[in-house]
């Protein structure tokens, strides 16, 4: 058999794209995804089930969970809808017991100046988006530590790295989530557990659609100008991120090739933070 000659320049051709694909089989793994009834959580739950995971899909929206379960029928893994209000912190911690993969995604948003921001809403945002992830991580770690493997993926945001006016609760929660994620990474490293944030820019979700109306009121501009003049003003790529793109980033952090990635933030912001 003759040996193929190297191309000019002395370099050998690289492997084909198919040969470089990382196969991820999550059969037998239990994944918990919060905020799974729509948007990013919906996409993450389906992607993990596609890889074979048994997904605990957590949300307080029963109709959205039913839609998710229908969408996930026939996938290699399973979707197990679980109604849960994350302000019930004890229930949140209990729900995470036995999870191999934890995706903290649930969130809410209110756009108001600080002096007009309702304190009770600030409290709820911090409870759902920071304290609940802490309790979920706390509930999941004993099982992860015992088996020497675990993946924690926290859906942060560009707002975990940058601030925007009128979003005091959301920005505070996401900045706190970044610190919690790094702490979990440091503590989990010797136990085979990684913890990372995924930081998308504006994603095509109902949450963002509601923000457009809120931002229009806050800035006194027509809603059609919010996307170009406000939301995407600092983004080099002038489009919204798709939920499926974010789900692929989440899945990557569960692959064998990502086993050395921990305590960091994977940014999908279209160049926003390049400024």
Coordinates of C-alpha atoms in Angstrom, one line a residue:
X1 CA 0.0 0.0 0.0
X2 CA 1.4 3.4 -1.0
X3 CA 1.6 6.1 1.6
X4 CA -0.2 9.4 0.7
X5 CA 2.2 12.2 0.3
X6 CA 1.9 15.3 2.4
X7 CA 0.8 18.5 0.7
X8 CA 3.4 21.1 -0.2
X9 CA 4.7 22.9 2.9
X10 CA 5.2 19.6 4.8
X11 CA 1.9 19.6 6.7
X12 CA -0.4 16.6 6.7
X13 CA -4.1 17.0 6.0
X14 CA -6.2 17.2 9.2
X15 CA -8.9 14.8 10.1
X16 CA -12.2 15.1 8.3
X17 CA -14.9 17.2 10.1
X18 CA -16.8 14.0 10.9
X19 CA -13.7 12.5 12.6
X20 CA -13.4 15.6 14.8
X21 CA -17.0 15.4 16.0
X22 CA -17.3 14.6 19.7
X23 CA -19.8 11.9 20.3
X24 CA -21.7 12.5 23.6
X25 CA -23.7 9.7 25.0
X26 CA -25.5 10.7 28.2
X27 CA -27.5 7.5 28.5
X28 CA -28.1 6.8 32.2
X29 CA -27.3 10.3 33.2
X30 CA -29.9 12.4 35.0
X31 CA -30.0 16.1 34.0
X32 CA -32.1 18.8 35.8
X33 CA -33.0 21.9 33.8
X34 CA -34.8 24.8 35.5
X35 CA -37.0 27.2 33.5
X36 CA -37.5 24.3 31.1
X37 CA -41.0 25.3 29.9
X38 CA -39.7 27.7 27.2
X39 CA -36.8 29.5 25.6
X40 CA -33.3 28.4 26.5
X41 CA -34.5 25.9 29.0
X42 CA -36.8 24.2 26.5
X43 CA -33.9 23.9 24.0
X44 CA -31.5 22.6 26.6
X45 CA -33.9 20.0 27.8
X46 CA -34.5 18.7 24.3
X47 CA -30.7 18.7 23.5
X48 CA -29.8 16.8 26.6
X49 CA -32.6 14.2 25.9
X50 CA -31.4 13.9 22.4
X51 CA -28.0 12.9 23.8
X52 CA -29.8 10.2 25.9
X53 CA -30.2 11.9 29.3
X54 CA -33.1 11.5 31.6
X55 CA -34.1 15.1 31.9
X56 CA -36.0 16.5 34.9
X57 CA -37.7 19.5 33.3
X58 CA -38.5 22.0 36.1
X59 CA -40.8 24.9 35.8
X60 CA -43.9 26.5 37.3
X61 CA -45.6 26.7 33.9
X62 CA -47.6 23.5 33.4
X63 CA -48.7 24.2 29.8
X64 CA -45.1 24.8 28.7
X65 CA -43.9 21.6 30.3
X66 CA -46.7 19.7 28.6
X67 CA -45.5 21.1 25.2
X68 CA -41.9 20.2 26.0
X69 CA -42.9 16.6 26.9
X70 CA -44.7 16.3 23.5
X71 CA -41.7 17.8 21.7
X72 CA -39.4 15.3 23.4
X73 CA -41.3 12.2 22.6
X74 CA -39.3 9.7 20.7
X75 CA -35.9 11.1 21.7
X76 CA -33.2 8.7 23.0
X77 CA -33.6 10.1 26.5
X78 CA -36.7 11.1 28.4
X79 CA -38.3 14.3 29.5
X80 CA -39.8 14.2 33.0
X81 CA -41.9 17.4 33.6
X82 CA -41.8 18.6 37.2
X83 CA -43.9 21.5 38.4
X84 CA -41.9 23.6 40.9
X85 CA -41.8 27.2 42.0
X86 CA -38.2 28.0 42.7
X87 CA -39.1 30.4 45.5
X88 CA -39.8 27.2 47.5
X89 CA -36.1 26.8 48.2
X90 CA -36.4 23.6 50.2
X91 CA -38.2 21.9 47.4
X92 CA -35.6 23.2 44.9
X93 CA -32.8 21.6 46.9
X94 CA -34.7 18.3 47.2
X95 CA -35.4 18.2 43.5
X96 CA -31.7 18.3 42.6
X97 CA -30.8 15.2 44.6
X98 CA -29.3 12.5 42.4
X99 CA -28.7 14.8 39.4
X100 CA -25.5 14.2 37.4
X101 CA -26.0 17.4 35.3
X102 CA -27.5 20.6 36.6
X103 CA -28.5 23.4 34.3
X104 CA -29.5 26.6 36.3
X105 CA -31.5 28.5 33.7
X106 CA -34.7 29.9 35.3
X107 CA -34.9 33.7 35.3
X108 CA -37.2 36.7 35.2
X109 CA -36.7 40.3 34.4
X110 CA -38.1 43.7 35.2
X111 CA -36.8 46.9 33.6
X112 CA -37.2 49.9 36.0
X113 CA -35.0 52.7 37.4
X114 CA -33.6 51.8 40.8
X115 CA -35.6 54.5 42.6
X116 CA -38.8 53.0 41.1
X117 CA -37.8 49.3 41.4
X118 CA -40.2 47.4 43.6
X119 CA -38.2 45.9 46.5
X120 CA -40.4 42.8 46.6
X121 CA -39.6 42.1 42.9
X122 CA -35.9 42.7 43.6
X123 CA -36.1 40.1 46.4
X124 CA -37.9 37.6 44.1
X125 CA -35.4 38.0 41.3
X126 CA -32.5 37.3 43.7
X127 CA -34.3 34.3 45.2
X128 CA -35.0 32.6 41.8
X129 CA -31.8 33.5 40.0
X130 CA -29.2 33.3 42.8
X131 CA -30.4 31.7 46.0
X132 CA -32.3 28.9 44.2
X133 CA -29.2 28.0 42.1
X134 CA -27.2 27.8 45.3
X135 CA -29.8 25.5 46.8
X136 CA -29.9 23.4 43.7
X137 CA -26.1 23.0 43.6
X138 CA -26.2 22.2 47.3
X139 CA -28.7 19.5 46.6
X140 CA -26.9 18.0 43.6
X141 CA -23.3 18.0 44.9
X142 CA -23.4 15.0 47.4
X143 CA -24.4 12.6 44.5
X144 CA -21.9 14.2 42.1
X145 CA -19.1 14.0 44.7
X146 CA -19.9 10.4 45.5
X147 CA -19.6 9.2 41.9
X148 CA -16.6 11.5 41.1
X149 CA -18.4 13.2 38.1
X150 CA -20.8 16.1 37.7
X151 CA -21.5 19.0 35.4
X152 CA -23.0 22.3 36.6
X153 CA -23.9 24.8 33.9
X154 CA -25.2 28.2 35.0
X155 CA -27.1 30.2 32.4
X156 CA -25.7 33.6 33.1
X157 CA -25.7 36.5 30.6
X158 CA -23.6 39.2 29.2
X159 CA -25.2 41.0 32.2
X160 CA -23.1 38.8 34.4
X161 CA -20.1 40.6 33.0
X162 CA -21.5 44.0 32.0
X163 CA -24.2 46.2 33.5
X164 CA -27.1 47.9 31.9
X165 CA -29.2 50.7 33.2
X166 CA -32.7 49.9 34.6
X167 CA -31.8 46.2 35.3
X168 CA -30.5 46.4 38.9
X169 CA -32.0 43.1 40.1
X170 CA -31.1 41.0 37.0
X171 CA -27.6 42.4 36.8
X172 CA -27.0 41.8 40.5
X173 CA -28.3 38.3 40.3
X174 CA -26.2 37.4 37.3
X175 CA -23.0 38.9 38.8
X176 CA -23.7 36.9 41.9
X177 CA -24.2 33.7 39.8
X178 CA -20.8 34.2 38.3
X179 CA -19.2 34.2 41.7
X180 CA -21.2 31.2 42.9
X181 CA -20.3 29.2 39.8
X182 CA -16.5 29.9 40.3
X183 CA -16.7 28.9 43.9
X184 CA -18.4 25.6 43.0
X185 CA -15.7 25.0 40.4
X186 CA -12.9 25.4 43.0
X187 CA -14.6 23.2 45.5
X188 CA -15.7 20.6 43.0
X189 CA -12.4 20.2 41.0
X190 CA -11.0 17.4 43.2
X191 CA -14.3 15.5 42.9
X192 CA -14.6 15.5 39.1
X193 CA -17.2 18.2 39.1
X194 CA -17.0 21.2 36.7
X195 CA -19.0 24.4 37.1
X196 CA -19.2 27.0 34.4
X197 CA -21.4 29.9 33.1
X198 CA -22.8 30.3 29.6
X199 CA -23.2 34.0 28.8
X200 CA -25.4 34.7 25.9
X201 CA -26.4 38.1 24.6
X202 CA -30.0 38.7 23.8
X203 CA -31.7 35.4 23.0
X204 CA -34.9 35.0 20.9
X205 CA -37.1 34.2 23.9
X206 CA -40.4 35.4 25.4
X207 CA -38.3 37.1 28.1
X208 CA -36.6 39.3 25.5
X209 CA -39.8 40.0 23.7
X210 CA -41.3 41.4 27.0
X211 CA -38.1 43.4 27.5
X212 CA -38.7 45.2 24.2
X213 CA -41.9 46.6 25.5
X214 CA -40.4 47.5 28.8
X215 CA -37.3 49.2 27.2
X216 CA -39.6 51.1 24.8
X217 CA -41.3 52.6 27.8
X218 CA -38.1 53.2 29.8
X219 CA -36.4 55.0 26.9
X220 CA -39.5 56.6 25.4
X221 CA -38.9 55.2 22.0
X222 CA -41.0 53.1 19.6
X223 CA -40.7 49.3 20.2
X224 CA -39.3 48.8 16.7
X225 CA -36.2 50.9 17.6
X226 CA -35.5 49.0 20.8
X227 CA -33.8 46.0 19.1
X228 CA -31.4 48.1 16.9
X229 CA -30.9 51.2 19.1
X230 CA -30.8 49.6 22.6
X231 CA -30.6 45.8 22.8
X232 CA -28.1 45.3 20.0
X233 CA -26.3 48.6 20.1
X234 CA -23.1 47.2 21.4
X235 CA -23.2 43.9 19.5
X236 CA -21.1 43.5 16.5
X237 CA -23.5 40.9 15.1
X238 CA -26.9 42.5 14.7
X239 CA -29.2 39.6 15.5
X240 CA -30.6 37.7 18.4
X241 CA -29.0 34.5 19.6
X242 CA -31.2 31.4 19.0
X243 CA -32.0 29.2 22.0
X244 CA -30.6 26.2 20.1
X245 CA -27.2 27.9 19.8
X246 CA -27.1 28.3 23.6
X247 CA -28.1 24.7 24.1
X248 CA -25.2 23.5 22.0
X249 CA -22.8 25.5 24.3
X250 CA -24.4 23.9 27.3
X251 CA -24.0 20.5 25.8
X252 CA -20.4 21.2 24.9
X253 CA -19.6 21.7 28.6
X254 CA -20.7 18.1 29.3
X255 CA -18.5 16.6 26.6
X256 CA -15.2 14.7 27.4
X257 CA -13.3 17.5 25.6
X258 CA -14.6 20.0 28.1
X259 CA -13.4 18.2 31.2
X260 CA -10.6 20.8 31.8
X261 CA -13.0 23.7 31.3
X262 CA -14.2 24.9 34.7
X263 CA -14.6 28.1 36.7
X264 CA -15.0 30.2 33.6
X265 CA -17.7 31.9 31.4
X266 CA -18.5 30.8 27.8
X267 CA -19.6 34.0 26.1
X268 CA -22.0 34.0 23.2
X269 CA -22.5 37.7 22.8
X270 CA -21.9 38.6 19.1
X271 CA -18.9 40.7 20.1
X272 CA -20.6 42.8 22.8
X273 CA -17.8 42.4 25.3
X274 CA -15.1 43.0 22.7
X275 CA -15.5 46.7 23.3

